[in-house]
Short mmCIF file of C-alpha atoms and ligand atoms in Angstrom, two decimals:
data_model
loop_
_atom_site.label_atom_id
_atom_site.label_comp_id
_atom_site.label_asym_id
_atom_site.label_seq_id
_atom_site.Cartn_x
_atom_site.Cartn_y
_atom_site.Cartn_z
CA MET A 1 1.09 10.95 -60.25
CA SER A 2 1.61 8.52 -57.38
CA ASP A 3 -1.03 7.91 -54.70
CA LYS A 4 1.70 7.26 -52.13
CA THR A 5 2.45 9.50 -49.15
CA ALA A 6 6.02 10.64 -48.50
CA LEU A 7 7.31 10.48 -44.93
CA LEU A 8 9.84 13.28 -44.72
CA LEU A 9 12.02 12.84 -41.63
CA LEU A 10 13.53 16.15 -40.50
CA GLN A 11 16.79 15.92 -38.59
CA MET A 12 19.85 18.07 -37.89
CA GLY A 13 22.37 15.91 -39.75
CA GLY A 14 26.07 15.63 -39.10
CA PRO A 15 29.37 15.36 -40.96
CA ASP A 16 29.79 12.13 -42.96
CA SER A 17 33.60 12.45 -42.96
CA LEU A 18 36.23 14.56 -41.20
CA ASP A 19 36.42 16.81 -44.30
CA ALA A 20 32.70 17.46 -43.94
CA VAL A 21 33.04 18.92 -40.41
CA HIS A 22 33.94 22.43 -41.62
CA PRO A 23 31.03 22.76 -44.12
CA PHE A 24 28.62 21.22 -41.58
CA LEU A 25 29.62 23.79 -38.96
CA MET A 26 29.43 26.62 -41.54
CA ASN A 27 25.87 25.60 -42.42
CA LEU A 28 24.98 25.58 -38.73
CA PHE A 29 26.65 28.87 -37.75
CA THR A 30 25.12 30.74 -40.72
CA ASP A 31 21.57 29.66 -39.78
CA ARG A 32 19.96 32.59 -37.98
CA ASP A 33 17.19 30.36 -36.61
CA ILE A 34 19.69 28.51 -34.42
CA ILE A 35 22.17 31.33 -33.73
CA LYS A 36 22.14 35.04 -34.49
CA ILE A 37 25.63 36.56 -34.55
CA GLY A 38 25.70 40.28 -35.36
CA PRO A 39 23.70 41.76 -38.23
CA ALA A 40 22.56 39.31 -40.94
CA PHE A 41 24.92 40.60 -43.62
CA LEU A 42 27.95 40.08 -41.35
CA GLN A 43 27.01 36.61 -40.06
CA PRO A 44 28.78 34.58 -42.82
CA PHE A 45 32.06 36.38 -42.08
CA ILE A 46 31.80 36.03 -38.30
CA ALA A 47 30.67 32.41 -38.72
CA ARG A 48 33.76 31.64 -40.80
CA ARG A 49 36.01 32.98 -38.02
CA ILE A 50 34.17 30.93 -35.38
CA VAL A 51 34.19 27.78 -37.49
CA ASN A 52 37.89 28.07 -38.44
CA LYS A 53 38.65 28.12 -34.73
CA ARG A 54 36.13 25.42 -33.70
CA ALA A 55 36.58 22.90 -36.53
CA PRO A 56 39.91 21.31 -35.46
CA LYS A 57 38.55 20.55 -31.97
CA VAL A 58 35.26 19.17 -33.34
CA GLU A 59 37.11 17.11 -36.00
CA GLU A 60 39.02 15.46 -33.16
CA TYR A 61 35.71 14.55 -31.42
CA TYR A 62 34.38 12.99 -34.63
CA ARG A 63 37.72 11.20 -35.17
CA GLN A 64 37.27 9.56 -31.77
CA ILE A 65 33.81 8.23 -32.68
CA GLY A 66 34.90 6.69 -36.00
CA GLY A 67 35.55 9.71 -38.25
CA LYS A 68 31.91 10.68 -38.91
CA SER A 69 28.47 11.13 -37.42
CA PRO A 70 26.27 8.01 -37.63
CA ILE A 71 23.13 10.18 -37.75
CA ARG A 72 22.40 9.67 -41.46
CA GLU A 73 22.48 5.85 -41.34
CA LEU A 74 20.49 5.81 -38.09
CA THR A 75 17.85 8.20 -39.45
CA GLU A 76 17.54 6.25 -42.72
CA ALA A 77 17.09 3.05 -40.68
CA GLN A 78 14.32 4.75 -38.67
CA GLY A 79 12.68 5.77 -41.97
CA ALA A 80 12.91 2.22 -43.35
CA GLY A 81 11.47 0.78 -40.11
CA LEU A 82 8.63 3.28 -40.16
CA GLN A 83 7.87 2.58 -43.83
CA ALA A 84 7.76 -1.16 -43.08
CA LEU A 85 5.24 -0.57 -40.27
CA LEU A 86 3.01 1.72 -42.33
CA GLY A 87 2.99 -0.35 -45.51
CA GLU A 88 3.14 0.13 -49.26
CA ARG A 89 1.26 3.42 -49.34
CA PHE A 90 4.20 5.21 -47.70
CA ARG A 91 7.78 6.04 -48.83
CA SER A 92 10.34 7.49 -46.43
CA PHE A 93 12.80 10.30 -47.21
CA VAL A 94 15.28 12.18 -45.02
CA ALA A 95 15.97 15.94 -44.98
CA MET A 96 19.02 16.98 -42.96
CA ARG A 97 19.20 20.65 -41.95
CA TYR A 98 22.99 21.02 -42.15
CA SER A 99 24.23 18.06 -44.22
CA ARG A 100 23.17 15.73 -47.02
CA PRO A 101 20.58 14.74 -48.01
CA SER A 102 19.42 18.35 -47.79
CA THR A 103 15.82 19.53 -47.93
CA ILE A 104 16.34 20.32 -51.64
CA ASP A 105 17.66 16.76 -52.26
CA ALA A 106 14.70 15.22 -50.40
CA LEU A 107 12.00 17.27 -52.16
CA ALA A 108 13.60 16.58 -55.55
CA ALA A 109 13.49 12.82 -54.82
CA ILE A 110 9.84 13.03 -53.73
CA LYS A 111 8.98 14.97 -56.89
CA ARG A 112 10.80 12.43 -59.10
CA GLU A 113 8.52 9.72 -57.69
CA GLY A 114 5.44 11.78 -58.54
CA ILE A 115 4.34 11.95 -54.91
CA LYS A 116 2.13 14.90 -53.90
CA ARG A 117 1.24 14.15 -50.26
CA VAL A 118 3.97 14.69 -47.67
CA VAL A 119 4.01 14.17 -43.90
CA ALA A 120 6.93 16.20 -42.52
CA LEU A 121 7.95 14.48 -39.28
CA SER A 122 10.45 16.32 -37.11
CA LEU A 123 12.62 13.89 -35.15
CA TYR A 124 13.15 16.36 -32.32
CA PRO A 125 10.64 15.30 -29.63
CA HIS A 126 10.70 18.72 -27.92
CA TYR A 127 9.75 21.74 -30.01
CA SER A 128 12.27 24.55 -30.31
CA LYS A 129 12.56 27.35 -32.84
CA ALA A 130 16.27 26.46 -33.00
CA THR A 131 15.71 22.89 -34.19
CA THR A 132 12.27 21.93 -35.56
CA GLY A 133 11.51 25.61 -36.24
CA SER A 134 14.64 25.90 -38.36
CA SER A 135 13.95 22.69 -40.32
CA VAL A 136 10.35 23.74 -41.01
CA ASN A 137 11.46 27.23 -42.10
CA GLU A 138 13.99 25.66 -44.46
CA LEU A 139 11.32 23.34 -45.87
CA GLN A 140 8.95 26.26 -46.45
CA ARG A 141 11.70 28.31 -48.14
CA VAL A 142 12.55 25.46 -50.50
CA LEU A 143 8.87 24.85 -51.27
CA LYS A 144 8.35 28.52 -52.08
CA GLU A 145 11.42 28.71 -54.32
CA SER A 146 10.62 25.47 -56.15
CA LYS A 147 6.94 26.49 -56.60
CA ALA A 148 6.08 22.82 -55.99
CA ASP A 149 2.49 22.10 -55.04
CA PHE A 150 2.90 19.44 -52.36
CA GLU A 151 0.14 18.85 -49.85
CA ILE A 152 2.08 18.95 -46.56
CA THR A 153 1.14 18.14 -42.99
CA TYR A 154 3.51 18.65 -40.08
CA ILE A 155 4.32 16.68 -36.94
CA ASP A 156 6.47 19.04 -34.90
CA ARG A 157 6.54 17.54 -31.38
CA PHE A 158 5.93 14.29 -29.51
CA TYR A 159 7.53 14.92 -26.10
CA ASN A 160 4.49 13.46 -24.28
CA HIS A 161 3.42 10.71 -26.68
CA PRO A 162 2.64 7.61 -24.53
CA LEU A 163 4.79 5.30 -26.72
CA TYR A 164 7.75 7.70 -26.74
CA ILE A 165 7.52 7.91 -22.94
CA LYS A 166 7.17 4.13 -22.63
CA ALA A 167 10.17 3.51 -24.91
CA LEU A 168 12.32 5.99 -22.96
CA ALA A 169 11.17 4.66 -19.57
CA GLY A 170 12.02 1.15 -20.79
CA LYS A 171 15.60 2.29 -21.51
CA VAL A 172 15.86 3.84 -18.02
CA ILE A 173 14.49 0.72 -16.30
CA ARG A 174 16.97 -1.40 -18.29
CA GLY A 175 19.80 1.00 -17.43
CA LEU A 176 19.00 0.73 -13.72
CA GLN A 177 19.48 -3.04 -13.97
CA ALA A 178 23.22 -2.43 -14.56
CA PHE A 179 23.51 -1.44 -10.88
CA PRO A 180 23.35 -3.79 -7.88
CA ASP A 181 20.80 -1.58 -6.04
CA ARG A 182 18.69 1.11 -7.73
CA LYS A 183 18.37 2.95 -4.42
CA ASP A 184 22.05 3.95 -4.74
CA VAL A 185 21.71 5.34 -8.27
CA GLU A 186 21.24 8.94 -9.37
CA ILE A 187 19.37 9.20 -12.69
CA VAL A 188 20.87 12.14 -14.59
CA PHE A 189 18.59 13.37 -17.39
CA SER A 190 20.86 15.33 -19.73
CA ALA A 191 19.05 17.48 -22.30
CA HIS A 192 20.70 19.49 -25.05
CA SER A 193 21.08 23.03 -23.73
CA LEU A 194 19.64 26.12 -25.40
CA PRO A 195 20.37 29.83 -24.92
CA GLN A 196 18.15 31.18 -22.10
CA SER A 197 17.00 33.97 -24.48
CA PHE A 198 14.94 31.42 -26.51
CA ILE A 199 12.97 30.48 -23.37
CA ASP A 200 12.55 34.14 -22.38
CA GLU A 201 11.03 34.75 -25.83
CA GLY A 202 8.46 31.98 -25.33
CA ASP A 203 10.16 28.85 -26.72
CA PRO A 204 8.39 25.80 -25.19
CA TYR A 205 11.54 23.60 -25.26
CA LEU A 206 12.24 23.68 -21.50
CA ALA A 207 8.62 23.01 -20.54
CA HIS A 208 8.53 20.07 -22.99
CA ILE A 209 11.74 18.61 -21.55
CA GLN A 210 10.44 18.94 -17.98
CA GLU A 211 7.19 17.21 -18.95
CA THR A 212 9.06 14.32 -20.59
CA VAL A 213 11.10 13.83 -17.40
CA ARG A 214 7.93 13.90 -15.25
CA LEU A 215 6.12 11.36 -17.43
CA VAL A 216 9.14 9.02 -17.69
CA MET A 217 9.61 9.07 -13.90
CA GLU A 218 5.92 8.23 -13.41
CA GLN A 219 6.68 4.94 -15.17
CA VAL A 220 10.12 4.32 -13.68
CA GLY A 221 8.80 4.76 -10.13
CA GLU A 222 10.52 6.05 -7.03
CA ALA A 223 14.19 6.88 -7.82
CA SER A 224 16.51 9.79 -7.22
CA HIS A 225 16.79 11.91 -10.38
CA LEU A 226 17.65 15.36 -11.72
CA LEU A 227 17.76 17.34 -14.96
CA CYS A 228 20.78 19.14 -16.41
CA PHE A 229 21.90 20.51 -19.78
CA GLN A 230 24.80 19.62 -22.04
CA SER A 231 26.59 20.98 -25.11
CA LYS A 232 26.57 24.74 -24.61
CA ALA A 233 27.97 26.15 -27.88
CA SER A 234 28.37 29.92 -27.39
CA LYS A 235 29.30 32.47 -24.73
CA VAL A 236 25.78 33.79 -23.86
CA LYS A 237 23.72 32.36 -20.95
CA TRP A 238 22.38 28.86 -21.72
CA LEU A 239 20.03 26.64 -19.69
CA GLU A 240 21.51 25.52 -16.37
CA PRO A 241 22.77 23.60 -14.50
CA SER A 242 25.30 22.25 -16.96
CA THR A 243 25.86 18.49 -17.08
CA GLU A 244 29.57 18.96 -16.36
CA ALA A 245 28.98 21.03 -13.19
CA THR A 246 26.28 18.57 -12.10
CA LEU A 247 28.61 15.57 -12.39
CA GLU A 248 31.19 17.36 -10.25
CA ARG A 249 28.59 18.32 -7.63
CA LEU A 250 27.19 14.78 -7.44
CA ALA A 251 30.68 13.36 -6.95
CA LYS A 252 31.36 15.90 -4.17
CA GLU A 253 28.12 14.83 -2.48
CA GLY A 254 29.47 11.26 -2.44
CA LYS A 255 27.32 9.80 -5.22
CA GLU A 256 29.09 6.86 -6.86
CA ASN A 257 26.56 5.45 -9.35
CA LEU A 258 25.15 7.51 -12.19
CA LEU A 259 22.72 6.56 -14.93
CA MET A 260 22.96 9.13 -17.73
CA VAL A 261 19.78 9.58 -19.79
CA PRO A 262 20.31 11.73 -22.89
CA LEU A 263 17.15 13.63 -23.80
CA SER A 264 16.49 15.70 -26.96
CA PHE A 265 18.00 13.13 -29.33
CA VAL A 266 16.34 10.04 -30.75
CA SER A 267 19.52 8.50 -32.13
CA ASP A 268 23.20 8.26 -31.35
CA HIS A 269 25.50 11.04 -32.49
CA ILE A 270 28.38 13.12 -31.21
CA GLU A 271 26.58 14.22 -28.03
CA THR A 272 26.01 10.64 -26.85
CA LEU A 273 29.01 8.83 -28.38
CA TYR A 274 31.66 11.46 -27.65
CA GLU A 275 30.35 13.92 -25.10
CA ILE A 276 28.72 11.46 -22.68
CA ASP A 277 30.53 8.18 -23.42
CA ILE A 278 34.05 9.62 -23.62
CA GLN A 279 34.31 13.16 -22.23
CA TYR A 280 31.83 13.05 -19.32
CA ALA A 281 32.72 9.44 -18.51
CA GLU A 282 36.38 10.44 -18.07
CA GLU A 283 35.49 13.54 -16.06
CA ALA A 284 33.11 11.57 -13.83
CA LYS A 285 35.77 8.95 -13.16
CA ALA A 286 38.32 11.64 -12.29
CA HIS A 287 35.82 13.14 -9.82
CA GLY A 288 35.44 9.74 -8.13
CA ILE A 289 32.25 8.33 -9.70
CA LYS A 290 32.57 4.51 -9.64
CA ARG A 291 29.86 3.40 -12.07
CA PHE A 292 28.85 5.61 -15.01
CA VAL A 293 26.26 4.09 -17.35
CA ARG A 294 24.35 5.65 -20.26
CA THR A 295 20.92 4.48 -21.39
CA GLU A 296 20.72 3.19 -24.97
CA SER A 297 19.52 5.70 -27.54
CA LEU A 298 16.13 4.99 -29.09
CA ASN A 299 17.50 4.54 -32.64
CA SER A 300 15.24 1.86 -34.23
CA ASP A 301 13.73 0.61 -30.96
CA PRO A 302 10.43 -1.13 -31.96
CA MET A 303 8.32 0.81 -29.45
CA PHE A 304 9.77 4.10 -30.67
CA LEU A 305 9.01 3.17 -34.28
CA ASP A 306 5.46 2.33 -33.15
CA CYS A 307 5.28 5.83 -31.68
CA LEU A 308 6.32 7.40 -35.00
CA ALA A 309 3.84 5.18 -36.90
CA ASP A 310 1.05 6.22 -34.53
CA LEU A 311 1.90 9.92 -35.04
CA VAL A 312 1.75 9.48 -38.83
CA ARG A 313 -1.51 7.46 -38.79
CA THR A 314 -3.20 10.04 -36.56
CA THR A 315 -2.04 12.91 -38.78
CA VAL A 316 -3.02 11.26 -42.05
CA LYS A 317 -6.49 10.39 -40.69
CA ALA A 318 -7.17 13.90 -39.38
C1 LIG B 1 25.01 27.34 -32.09
C2 LIG B 1 24.06 27.06 -31.28
C3 LIG B 1 23.41 25.77 -31.07
C4 LIG B 1 22.13 25.58 -30.54
C5 LIG B 1 21.18 26.64 -30.07
C6 LIG B 1 21.88 24.17 -30.55
C7 LIG B 1 20.70 23.56 -30.09
C8 LIG B 1 20.40 22.22 -30.25
N1 LIG B 1 21.10 21.24 -30.94
C9 LIG B 1 20.46 20.03 -30.83
C10 LIG B 1 20.88 18.81 -31.38
C11 LIG B 1 22.14 18.55 -31.94
N2 LIG B 1 23.21 19.41 -32.00
C12 LIG B 1 24.27 18.79 -32.62
C13 LIG B 1 25.51 19.34 -32.89
C14 LIG B 1 25.82 20.70 -32.76
N3 LIG B 1 25.01 21.70 -32.27
C15 LIG B 1 25.67 22.91 -32.31
C16 LIG B 1 25.19 24.18 -31.95
C17 LIG B 1 23.93 24.44 -31.38
N4 LIG B 1 22.97 23.53 -31.05
C18 LIG B 1 26.96 22.64 -32.88
C19 LIG B 1 28.01 23.70 -33.12
C20 LIG B 1 27.04 21.29 -33.16
C21 LIG B 1 28.21 20.52 -33.80
C22 LIG B 1 29.10 19.91 -32.82
C23 LIG B 1 29.88 20.95 -32.04
O1 LIG B 1 30.50 21.83 -32.66
O2 LIG B 1 29.83 20.88 -30.82
C24 LIG B 1 23.87 17.45 -32.97
C25 LIG B 1 24.80 16.36 -33.50
C26 LIG B 1 25.02 16.18 -34.94
C27 LIG B 1 25.82 14.90 -35.16
O3 LIG B 1 26.96 14.83 -34.83
O4 LIG B 1 25.26 13.92 -35.63
C28 LIG B 1 22.54 17.31 -32.58
C29 LIG B 1 21.63 16.13 -32.79
C30 LIG B 1 19.29 20.25 -30.05
C31 LIG B 1 18.28 19.18 -29.70
C32 LIG B 1 19.25 21.61 -29.68
C33 LIG B 1 18.31 22.40 -28.88
C34 LIG B 1 17.13 22.13 -28.53
FE1 FE2 B 2 23.24 21.40 -31.23
FE1 FE2 B 3 25.49 20.34 -29.59
#
């Protein structure tokens, strides 16, 4: 048995090739924690219909950002950075909810190394049943089926951690420097949207997002800003206003300089590299926005890695 502690990073995952888009979407649309479509026994059939229709469009988005999602490499780099900060007693592993390495892959690797103690660290800063909730449910299912006796502790949110806020505020302050005068800039916080029904049923996601924005702006100081929501993925009511409608409204109001701040993600992926950098940038330009800048994603930012290390140290000590 090893006396090391496994750091298990939980993330959504993404396709690692264009051929992997269809299976990735099938995994996502058959997960009833993120989306319930009809009765459980019918969901795989309905999901297949939805995915067959959606996949060609989504494949084209991934083609435009290099033919794959970079989320695996970026998450593994975060794990390596975290392991380096925490030292020899820790080993990092990644469990992707809808792609490889899966939760089964990750737990098998931890078991092979004889490690018993696991810190499961969700990389979604804001808790939602759809994201962290789904990853934790999957982890608990796999643990139950494998009858493994790991000693697990969970870190399931960090939307208000001082180092997370400081790292994000640093990106915003740096982003503002791309403009001649910050007084003329609108800071557009763009969070991943979520069906309104989750919030109505008590999901804390929206409150967490709003608190992150408040804390970041405390550090950025006086500046015009707003919050909107991107990436609606079904026909029901999702959080509003949408990022697309907001960009159009801002342009109509005569705003010319926008600083986009993606929330909800701690690394680059399709929503930053395609949706903001390509799709929204083109739309904003067509509406008359002159300067459209996006803040850098946290990825392996040293202050963000310090935040993760602090979360782990505090949990392991407790
Ligand atoms: C089907 C419903 C979906 C909900 C609810 C949802 C919430 C949600 N998602 C993220 C983070 C990410 N989503 C990503 C991709 C993605 N998400 C959905 C669907 C829902 N998301 C789909 C169908 C897809 C695939 C792309 C597409 O078809 O548009 C990713 C990116 C993965 C990658 O490319 O690397 C992330 C990350 C959050 C934070 C969230 C709600 C809180
Ligand atoms: Fe999503
Ligand atoms: Fe999405």
